[in-house]
Amino acid sequence: MKLKVAVLFGGKSTEHEISIISAIQAIGYLDTSKYDVIPVYMTKNNDYYVGEDIGKIEEYTHIPQLLGKSTKVIWVKDGDKVSLVRYPQKKFGNNVITTVDIAFPIVHGTNVEDGTLQGFLATLGLPVVGCDVLSSAVGMNKYVMKTVLRDNGIPVLDCKCYTWKDYEDVDGLVARIESSFNYPVIIKPLNLGSSIGIKKASDRESLLEALDLGFEFSRKILVERAIKNLKEINCSVLGDYESAQASECEQPVNSDEILSFEDKYIGGAKGSAKGGAKETTGSKGMASLKRKIPADITSEMRDKIRKMAVDAFTCLGCSGVSRIDFMIDMDTNEVYLNEINTIPGSLSFYLWEPLGVKYNTLLDKMIDLTLKADRENHKVVYSFETNVLEGVKLGGGSKGSKG
Ligand SMILES: Nc1ncnc2c1ncn2[C@@H]1O[C@H](COP(=O)(O)OP(=O)(O)O)[C@@H](O)[C@H]1O
Ligand SMILES: [Mg+2]
């Protein structure tokens, strides 16, 4: 019997559209001789839809029409069986659309990539491809991620985190930032991606603008030194806690100072609209970004970055495929880990192809790692026989259960 793989995409995230591209591209490469692939679209309101057209990229130019001819579903867990069930249910006939064996989230951004969706799927008892709740959550929070990495000896830029509460006294906040950092600094919303809400500041006036922008997108922001003479290098890692390998390195080429949303997804995609991956998608997604592969770095630097990437992946407890982004300060030749993307755009397949790993093989490996983790999970004891509830009486004046 084929494994029933539900590929989830979209969702309540600023990177909703990018996820549609990444997921539909991947769906085109999943081996249909091994898997029954069920594309599951999550609306911006996190409602779930399935149907014949849900996996077709060209349908997403008119989403209301697409939803009109598709089926809204909910997840139902009954014992060990997980199903997608029509909602609202029809009075007569079968409402179970399909059962699901494994969930493959290809989603980007807060609310979906950050452990939220992974946790929801885990409560259903489904094996979930990729990072678990904790590594997803830590990977999404730029401050927590850097703190954990720094504690494990992986070089990151010194950074500080501020909240809306600090922003209420904006003059005080500016003074605190100026006492910790020299200009230029960079302001980032704590938990977004795709360069949304990120701005560099080279003086007080532009700092105020950058703070306004950052706090528009998040209740918390991160401040760090802006590297003036920057080279960016990304490297993907595939594996789990036992064994992980690094991919080829890429060097994104930016047209702006900050590698923008347009650079990442729009600029390079022009002219590639037809065909795309395996003739099934309309866009190449992250693979269309202007980039150099392999990156223009020495072999020593390549080795160093690939090792740091694997160390960071392991240290954060990641699994599946992640992309880890580095910044080289060209004035000092120092390398800093900038961020980890636990569900990278296009699943970083284009970084594996140069090493001879085809996209379908990459997807197979991700699924195999998940099945292995699921087998291991079944060996762990999660219930514990206890008589603690026997004879319990909750009365007034009780000190509570923790004693
Ligand atoms: N400390 C920094 N100095 C200089 N440029 C930076 C710095 N941090 C980020 N950038 C630029 O901003 C871009 C987006 O920042 P990043 O931390 O990767 O956030 P995102 O999660 O939005 O991708 C980077 O790709 C880089 O071009
Ligand atoms: Mg980035």
JSON list of C-alpha atoms in Angstrom, two decimals, residues 92-257:
[
{"chain": "A", "resi": 92, "resn": "PHE", "atom": "CA", "xyz": [-26.00, 11.37, 3.42]},
{"chain": "A", "resi": 93, "resn": "GLY", "atom": "CA", "xyz": [-23.03, 9.63, 1.88]},
{"chain": "A", "resi": 94, "resn": "ASN", "atom": "CA", "xyz": [-19.42, 9.32, 2.87]},
{"chain": "A", "resi": 95, "resn": "ASN", "atom": "CA", "xyz": [-17.80, 12.40, 4.34]},
{"chain": "A", "resi": 96, "resn": "VAL", "atom": "CA", "xyz": [-14.36, 10.90, 4.85]},
{"chain": "A", "resi": 97, "resn": "ILE", "atom": "CA", "xyz": [-12.29, 12.21, 1.95]},
{"chain": "A", "resi": 98, "resn": "THR", "atom": "CA", "xyz": [-9.16, 10.24, 2.81]},
{"chain": "A", "resi": 99, "resn": "THR", "atom": "CA", "xyz": [-7.09, 8.87, 5.64]},
{"chain": "A", "resi": 100, "resn": "VAL", "atom": "CA", "xyz": [-3.59, 10.30, 6.12]},
{"chain": "A", "resi": 101, "resn": "ASP", "atom": "CA", "xyz": [-0.40, 8.45, 7.13]},
{"chain": "A", "resi": 102, "resn": "ILE", "atom": "CA", "xyz": [2.07, 11.29, 7.29]},
{"chain": "A", "resi": 103, "resn": "ALA", "atom": "CA", "xyz": [1.96, 15.09, 7.20]},
{"chain": "A", "resi": 104, "resn": "PHE", "atom": "CA", "xyz": [4.43, 17.08, 5.13]},
{"chain": "A", "resi": 105, "resn": "PRO", "atom": "CA", "xyz": [4.17, 20.76, 6.00]},
{"chain": "A", "resi": 106, "resn": "ILE", "atom": "CA", "xyz": [5.71, 23.00, 3.34]},
{"chain": "A", "resi": 107, "resn": "VAL", "atom": "CA", "xyz": [4.82, 26.28, 4.94]},
{"chain": "A", "resi": 108, "resn": "HIS", "atom": "CA", "xyz": [6.86, 29.36, 5.67]},
{"chain": "A", "resi": 109, "resn": "GLY", "atom": "CA", "xyz": [6.68, 31.88, 8.47]},
{"chain": "A", "resi": 110, "resn": "THR", "atom": "CA", "xyz": [5.19, 32.55, 11.86]},
{"chain": "A", "resi": 111, "resn": "ASN", "atom": "CA", "xyz": [1.99, 30.63, 12.76]},
{"chain": "A", "resi": 112, "resn": "VAL", "atom": "CA", "xyz": [2.94, 27.68, 10.57]},
{"chain": "A", "resi": 113, "resn": "GLU", "atom": "CA", "xyz": [6.70, 27.11, 10.36]},
{"chain": "A", "resi": 114, "resn": "ASP", "atom": "CA", "xyz": [7.27, 28.00, 14.02]},
{"chain": "A", "resi": 115, "resn": "GLY", "atom": "CA", "xyz": [6.04, 24.80, 15.66]},
{"chain": "A", "resi": 116, "resn": "THR", "atom": "CA", "xyz": [2.38, 25.80, 15.79]},
{"chain": "A", "resi": 117, "resn": "LEU", "atom": "CA", "xyz": [1.29, 23.59, 12.90]},
{"chain": "A", "resi": 118, "resn": "GLN", "atom": "CA", "xyz": [3.81, 20.89, 13.83]},
{"chain": "A", "resi": 119, "resn": "GLY", "atom": "CA", "xyz": [2.32, 20.76, 17.34]},
{"chain": "A", "resi": 120, "resn": "PHE", "atom": "CA", "xyz": [-1.25, 20.58, 16.06]},
{"chain": "A", "resi": 121, "resn": "LEU", "atom": "CA", "xyz": [-0.36, 17.71, 13.71]},
{"chain": "A", "resi": 122, "resn": "ALA", "atom": "CA", "xyz": [1.59, 15.95, 16.46]},
{"chain": "A", "resi": 123, "resn": "THR", "atom": "CA", "xyz": [-1.48, 15.96, 18.72]},
{"chain": "A", "resi": 124, "resn": "LEU", "atom": "CA", "xyz": [-3.28, 14.03, 15.98]},
{"chain": "A", "resi": 125, "resn": "GLY", "atom": "CA", "xyz": [-0.55, 11.43, 16.26]},
{"chain": "A", "resi": 126, "resn": "LEU", "atom": "CA", "xyz": [0.66, 12.00, 12.70]},
{"chain": "A", "resi": 127, "resn": "PRO", "atom": "CA", "xyz": [4.33, 11.68, 11.85]},
{"chain": "A", "resi": 128, "resn": "VAL", "atom": "CA", "xyz": [5.34, 15.17, 10.68]},
{"chain": "A", "resi": 129, "resn": "VAL", "atom": "CA", "xyz": [8.12, 15.70, 8.13]},
{"chain": "A", "resi": 130, "resn": "GLY", "atom": "CA", "xyz": [10.87, 18.08, 9.21]},
{"chain": "A", "resi": 131, "resn": "CYS", "atom": "CA", "xyz": [11.63, 19.78, 12.48]},
{"chain": "A", "resi": 132, "resn": "ASP", "atom": "CA", "xyz": [9.73, 19.07, 15.68]},
{"chain": "A", "resi": 133, "resn": "VAL", "atom": "CA", "xyz": [7.91, 21.68, 17.76]},
{"chain": "A", "resi": 134, "resn": "LEU", "atom": "CA", "xyz": [10.91, 22.88, 19.74]},
{"chain": "A", "resi": 135, "resn": "SER", "atom": "CA", "xyz": [13.44, 23.19, 16.92]},
{"chain": "A", "resi": 136, "resn": "SER", "atom": "CA", "xyz": [10.81, 24.87, 14.73]},
{"chain": "A", "resi": 137, "resn": "ALA", "atom": "CA", "xyz": [9.98, 27.38, 17.47]},
{"chain": "A", "resi": 138, "resn": "VAL", "atom": "CA", "xyz": [13.59, 28.13, 18.36]},
{"chain": "A", "resi": 139, "resn": "GLY", "atom": "CA", "xyz": [14.51, 28.44, 14.68]},
{"chain": "A", "resi": 140, "resn": "MET", "atom": "CA", "xyz": [11.78, 31.02, 14.11]},
{"chain": "A", "resi": 141, "resn": "ASN", "atom": "CA", "xyz": [12.72, 33.29, 16.99]},
{"chain": "A", "resi": 142, "resn": "LYS", "atom": "CA", "xyz": [15.83, 35.15, 15.90]},
{"chain": "A", "resi": 143, "resn": "TYR", "atom": "CA", "xyz": [16.72, 36.11, 19.48]},
{"chain": "A", "resi": 144, "resn": "VAL", "atom": "CA", "xyz": [16.25, 32.72, 21.14]},
{"chain": "A", "resi": 145, "resn": "MET", "atom": "CA", "xyz": [18.02, 31.03, 18.24]},
{"chain": "A", "resi": 146, "resn": "LYS", "atom": "CA", "xyz": [21.07, 33.29, 18.54]},
{"chain": "A", "resi": 147, "resn": "THR", "atom": "CA", "xyz": [21.18, 32.87, 22.31]},
{"chain": "A", "resi": 148, "resn": "VAL", "atom": "CA", "xyz": [21.15, 29.07, 22.07]},
{"chain": "A", "resi": 149, "resn": "LEU", "atom": "CA", "xyz": [23.75, 29.06, 19.31]},
{"chain": "A", "resi": 150, "resn": "ARG", "atom": "CA", "xyz": [26.04, 31.48, 21.15]},
{"chain": "A", "resi": 151, "resn": "ASP", "atom": "CA", "xyz": [25.85, 29.28, 24.22]},
{"chain": "A", "resi": 152, "resn": "ASN", "atom": "CA", "xyz": [27.04, 26.39, 22.04]},
{"chain": "A", "resi": 153, "resn": "GLY", "atom": "CA", "xyz": [30.02, 28.24, 20.63]},
{"chain": "A", "resi": 154, "resn": "ILE", "atom": "CA", "xyz": [28.58, 29.07, 17.22]},
{"chain": "A", "resi": 155, "resn": "PRO", "atom": "CA", "xyz": [29.45, 32.65, 16.21]},
{"chain": "A", "resi": 156, "resn": "VAL", "atom": "CA", "xyz": [26.50, 35.05, 15.94]},
{"chain": "A", "resi": 157, "resn": "LEU", "atom": "CA", "xyz": [26.39, 38.85, 16.07]},
{"chain": "A", "resi": 158, "resn": "ASP", "atom": "CA", "xyz": [25.67, 40.36, 19.47]},
{"chain": "A", "resi": 159, "resn": "CYS", "atom": "CA", "xyz": [22.05, 41.34, 19.53]},
{"chain": "A", "resi": 160, "resn": "LYS", "atom": "CA", "xyz": [19.38, 42.76, 21.79]},
{"chain": "A", "resi": 161, "resn": "CYS", "atom": "CA", "xyz": [15.65, 42.24, 21.87]},
{"chain": "A", "resi": 162, "resn": "TYR", "atom": "CA", "xyz": [13.11, 44.99, 22.61]},
{"chain": "A", "resi": 163, "resn": "THR", "atom": "CA", "xyz": [9.32, 44.99, 22.91]},
{"chain": "A", "resi": 164, "resn": "TRP", "atom": "CA", "xyz": [6.33, 47.28, 22.39]},
{"chain": "A", "resi": 165, "resn": "LYS", "atom": "CA", "xyz": [6.67, 48.14, 26.08]},
{"chain": "A", "resi": 166, "resn": "ASP", "atom": "CA", "xyz": [10.17, 49.55, 25.48]},
{"chain": "A", "resi": 167, "resn": "TYR", "atom": "CA", "xyz": [8.85, 51.35, 22.40]},
{"chain": "A", "resi": 168, "resn": "GLU", "atom": "CA", "xyz": [6.35, 53.31, 24.54]},
{"chain": "A", "resi": 169, "resn": "ASP", "atom": "CA", "xyz": [9.35, 55.36, 25.69]},
{"chain": "A", "resi": 170, "resn": "VAL", "atom": "CA", "xyz": [10.91, 55.77, 22.27]},
{"chain": "A", "resi": 171, "resn": "ASP", "atom": "CA", "xyz": [13.54, 58.32, 23.38]},
{"chain": "A", "resi": 172, "resn": "GLY", "atom": "CA", "xyz": [14.65, 55.97, 26.14]},
{"chain": "A", "resi": 173, "resn": "LEU", "atom": "CA", "xyz": [14.77, 53.09, 23.66]},
{"chain": "A", "resi": 174, "resn": "VAL", "atom": "CA", "xyz": [16.87, 55.06, 21.19]},
{"chain": "A", "resi": 175, "resn": "ALA", "atom": "CA", "xyz": [19.28, 55.97, 24.01]},
{"chain": "A", "resi": 176, "resn": "ARG", "atom": "CA", "xyz": [19.56, 52.32, 25.04]},
{"chain": "A", "resi": 177, "resn": "ILE", "atom": "CA", "xyz": [20.24, 51.20, 21.48]},
{"chain": "A", "resi": 178, "resn": "GLU", "atom": "CA", "xyz": [22.81, 53.96, 20.98]},
{"chain": "A", "resi": 179, "resn": "SER", "atom": "CA", "xyz": [24.58, 52.97, 24.21]},
{"chain": "A", "resi": 180, "resn": "SER", "atom": "CA", "xyz": [24.83, 49.31, 23.06]},
{"chain": "A", "resi": 181, "resn": "PHE", "atom": "CA", "xyz": [25.62, 49.67, 19.36]},
{"chain": "A", "resi": 182, "resn": "ASN", "atom": "CA", "xyz": [27.44, 51.95, 16.98]},
{"chain": "A", "resi": 183, "resn": "TYR", "atom": "CA", "xyz": [25.68, 52.94, 13.77]},
{"chain": "A", "resi": 184, "resn": "PRO", "atom": "CA", "xyz": [24.86, 51.41, 11.36]},
{"chain": "A", "resi": 185, "resn": "VAL", "atom": "CA", "xyz": [22.46, 49.00, 13.05]},
{"chain": "A", "resi": 186, "resn": "ILE", "atom": "CA", "xyz": [19.80, 46.74, 11.63]},
{"chain": "A", "resi": 187, "resn": "ILE", "atom": "CA", "xyz": [16.29, 46.34, 13.04]},
{"chain": "A", "resi": 188, "resn": "LYS", "atom": "CA", "xyz": [14.37, 43.12, 12.44]},
{"chain": "A", "resi": 189, "resn": "PRO", "atom": "CA", "xyz": [10.97, 41.88, 13.58]},
{"chain": "A", "resi": 190, "resn": "LEU", "atom": "CA", "xyz": [11.78, 38.93, 15.82]},
{"chain": "A", "resi": 191, "resn": "ASN", "atom": "CA", "xyz": [9.85, 36.25, 14.04]},
{"chain": "A", "resi": 192, "resn": "LEU", "atom": "CA", "xyz": [9.23, 37.11, 10.42]},
{"chain": "A", "resi": 193, "resn": "GLY", "atom": "CA", "xyz": [11.08, 36.08, 7.30]},
{"chain": "A", "resi": 194, "resn": "SER", "atom": "CA", "xyz": [11.59, 37.12, 3.69]},
{"chain": "A", "resi": 195, "resn": "SER", "atom": "CA", "xyz": [13.13, 40.44, 4.81]},
{"chain": "A", "resi": 196, "resn": "ILE", "atom": "CA", "xyz": [9.69, 41.78, 5.74]},
{"chain": "A", "resi": 197, "resn": "GLY", "atom": "CA", "xyz": [9.94, 44.71, 8.17]},
{"chain": "A", "resi": 198, "resn": "ILE", "atom": "CA", "xyz": [13.76, 44.79, 8.16]},
{"chain": "A", "resi": 199, "resn": "LYS", "atom": "CA", "xyz": [15.57, 48.10, 7.88]},
{"chain": "A", "resi": 200, "resn": "LYS", "atom": "CA", "xyz": [19.07, 49.42, 8.33]},
{"chain": "A", "resi": 201, "resn": "ALA", "atom": "CA", "xyz": [19.68, 52.64, 10.26]},
{"chain": "A", "resi": 202, "resn": "SER", "atom": "CA", "xyz": [22.75, 54.80, 9.98]},
{"chain": "A", "resi": 203, "resn": "ASP", "atom": "CA", "xyz": [21.66, 57.64, 12.27]},
{"chain": "A", "resi": 204, "resn": "ARG", "atom": "CA", "xyz": [19.00, 58.57, 14.81]},
{"chain": "A", "resi": 205, "resn": "GLU", "atom": "CA", "xyz": [16.48, 59.68, 12.21]},
{"chain": "A", "resi": 206, "resn": "SER", "atom": "CA", "xyz": [16.65, 56.44, 10.24]},
{"chain": "A", "resi": 207, "resn": "LEU", "atom": "CA", "xyz": [16.66, 54.47, 13.50]},
{"chain": "A", "resi": 208, "resn": "LEU", "atom": "CA", "xyz": [13.28, 55.98, 14.38]},
{"chain": "A", "resi": 209, "resn": "GLU", "atom": "CA", "xyz": [11.97, 54.98, 10.95]},
{"chain": "A", "resi": 210, "resn": "ALA", "atom": "CA", "xyz": [13.36, 51.47, 11.29]},
{"chain": "A", "resi": 211, "resn": "LEU", "atom": "CA", "xyz": [11.79, 51.09, 14.74]},
{"chain": "A", "resi": 212, "resn": "ASP", "atom": "CA", "xyz": [8.40, 52.24, 13.40]},
{"chain": "A", "resi": 213, "resn": "LEU", "atom": "CA", "xyz": [8.63, 49.68, 10.61]},
{"chain": "A", "resi": 214, "resn": "GLY", "atom": "CA", "xyz": [9.86, 46.79, 12.76]},
{"chain": "A", "resi": 215, "resn": "PHE", "atom": "CA", "xyz": [7.24, 47.29, 15.46]},
{"chain": "A", "resi": 216, "resn": "GLU", "atom": "CA", "xyz": [4.51, 47.43, 12.82]},
{"chain": "A", "resi": 217, "resn": "PHE", "atom": "CA", "xyz": [5.20, 43.78, 12.04]},
{"chain": "A", "resi": 218, "resn": "SER", "atom": "CA", "xyz": [6.00, 42.39, 15.46]},
{"chain": "A", "resi": 219, "resn": "ARG", "atom": "CA", "xyz": [5.66, 43.10, 19.17]},
{"chain": "A", "resi": 220, "resn": "LYS", "atom": "CA", "xyz": [9.33, 42.28, 19.53]},
{"chain": "A", "resi": 221, "resn": "ILE", "atom": "CA", "xyz": [12.31, 43.39, 17.49]},
{"chain": "A", "resi": 222, "resn": "LEU", "atom": "CA", "xyz": [15.95, 42.44, 17.33]},
{"chain": "A", "resi": 223, "resn": "VAL", "atom": "CA", "xyz": [18.74, 44.98, 17.00]},
{"chain": "A", "resi": 224, "resn": "GLU", "atom": "CA", "xyz": [22.28, 44.15, 15.91]},
{"chain": "A", "resi": 225, "resn": "ARG", "atom": "CA", "xyz": [25.27, 45.75, 14.25]},
{"chain": "A", "resi": 226, "resn": "ALA", "atom": "CA", "xyz": [24.85, 46.08, 10.51]},
{"chain": "A", "resi": 227, "resn": "ILE", "atom": "CA", "xyz": [27.76, 44.59, 8.60]},
{"chain": "A", "resi": 228, "resn": "LYS", "atom": "CA", "xyz": [28.92, 47.18, 6.09]},
{"chain": "A", "resi": 229, "resn": "ASN", "atom": "CA", "xyz": [30.91, 45.00, 3.75]},
{"chain": "A", "resi": 230, "resn": "LEU", "atom": "CA", "xyz": [28.77, 41.89, 3.62]},
{"chain": "A", "resi": 231, "resn": "LYS", "atom": "CA", "xyz": [28.90, 38.63, 1.73]},
{"chain": "A", "resi": 232, "resn": "GLU", "atom": "CA", "xyz": [25.98, 36.27, 2.32]},
{"chain": "A", "resi": 233, "resn": "ILE", "atom": "CA", "xyz": [26.38, 32.52, 2.05]},
{"chain": "A", "resi": 234, "resn": "ASN", "atom": "CA", "xyz": [23.66, 29.91, 2.55]},
{"chain": "A", "resi": 235, "resn": "CYS", "atom": "CA", "xyz": [24.07, 26.21, 3.12]},
{"chain": "A", "resi": 236, "resn": "SER", "atom": "CA", "xyz": [21.43, 23.54, 3.55]},
{"chain": "A", "resi": 237, "resn": "VAL", "atom": "CA", "xyz": [21.63, 20.61, 5.96]},
{"chain": "A", "resi": 238, "resn": "LEU", "atom": "CA", "xyz": [19.81, 17.29, 5.64]},
{"chain": "A", "resi": 239, "resn": "GLY", "atom": "CA", "xyz": [19.55, 14.75, 8.41]},
{"chain": "A", "resi": 240, "resn": "ASP", "atom": "CA", "xyz": [18.59, 14.37, 12.04]},
{"chain": "A", "resi": 241, "resn": "TYR", "atom": "CA", "xyz": [20.19, 14.23, 15.49]},
{"chain": "A", "resi": 242, "resn": "GLU", "atom": "CA", "xyz": [22.19, 11.12, 14.59]},
{"chain": "A", "resi": 243, "resn": "SER", "atom": "CA", "xyz": [23.63, 12.10, 11.26]},
{"chain": "A", "resi": 244, "resn": "ALA", "atom": "CA", "xyz": [23.49, 15.23, 9.11]},
{"chain": "A", "resi": 245, "resn": "GLN", "atom": "CA", "xyz": [25.16, 16.40, 5.91]},
{"chain": "A", "resi": 246, "resn": "ALA", "atom": "CA", "xyz": [25.76, 19.83, 4.42]},
{"chain": "A", "resi": 247, "resn": "SER", "atom": "CA", "xyz": [24.84, 20.78, 0.86]},
{"chain": "A", "resi": 248, "resn": "GLU", "atom": "CA", "xyz": [26.66, 22.97, -1.63]},
{"chain": "A", "resi": 249, "resn": "CYS", "atom": "CA", "xyz": [26.91, 26.64, -0.62]},
{"chain": "A", "resi": 250, "resn": "GLU", "atom": "CA", "xyz": [25.11, 29.41, -2.47]},
{"chain": "A", "resi": 251, "resn": "GLN", "atom": "CA", "xyz": [25.69, 33.11, -2.59]},
{"chain": "A", "resi": 252, "resn": "PRO", "atom": "CA", "xyz": [22.51, 35.13, -3.11]},
{"chain": "A", "resi": 253, "resn": "VAL", "atom": "CA", "xyz": [23.14, 38.21, -5.20]},
{"chain": "A", "resi": 254, "resn": "ASN", "atom": "CA", "xyz": [21.20, 41.21, -4.05]},
{"chain": "A", "resi": 255, "resn": "SER", "atom": "CA", "xyz": [20.23, 44.27, -5.95]},
{"chain": "A", "resi": 256, "resn": "ASP", "atom": "CA", "xyz": [19.30, 46.28, -2.84]},
{"chain": "A", "resi": 257, "resn": "GLU", "atom": "CA", "xyz": [21.30, 46.77, 0.32]}
]
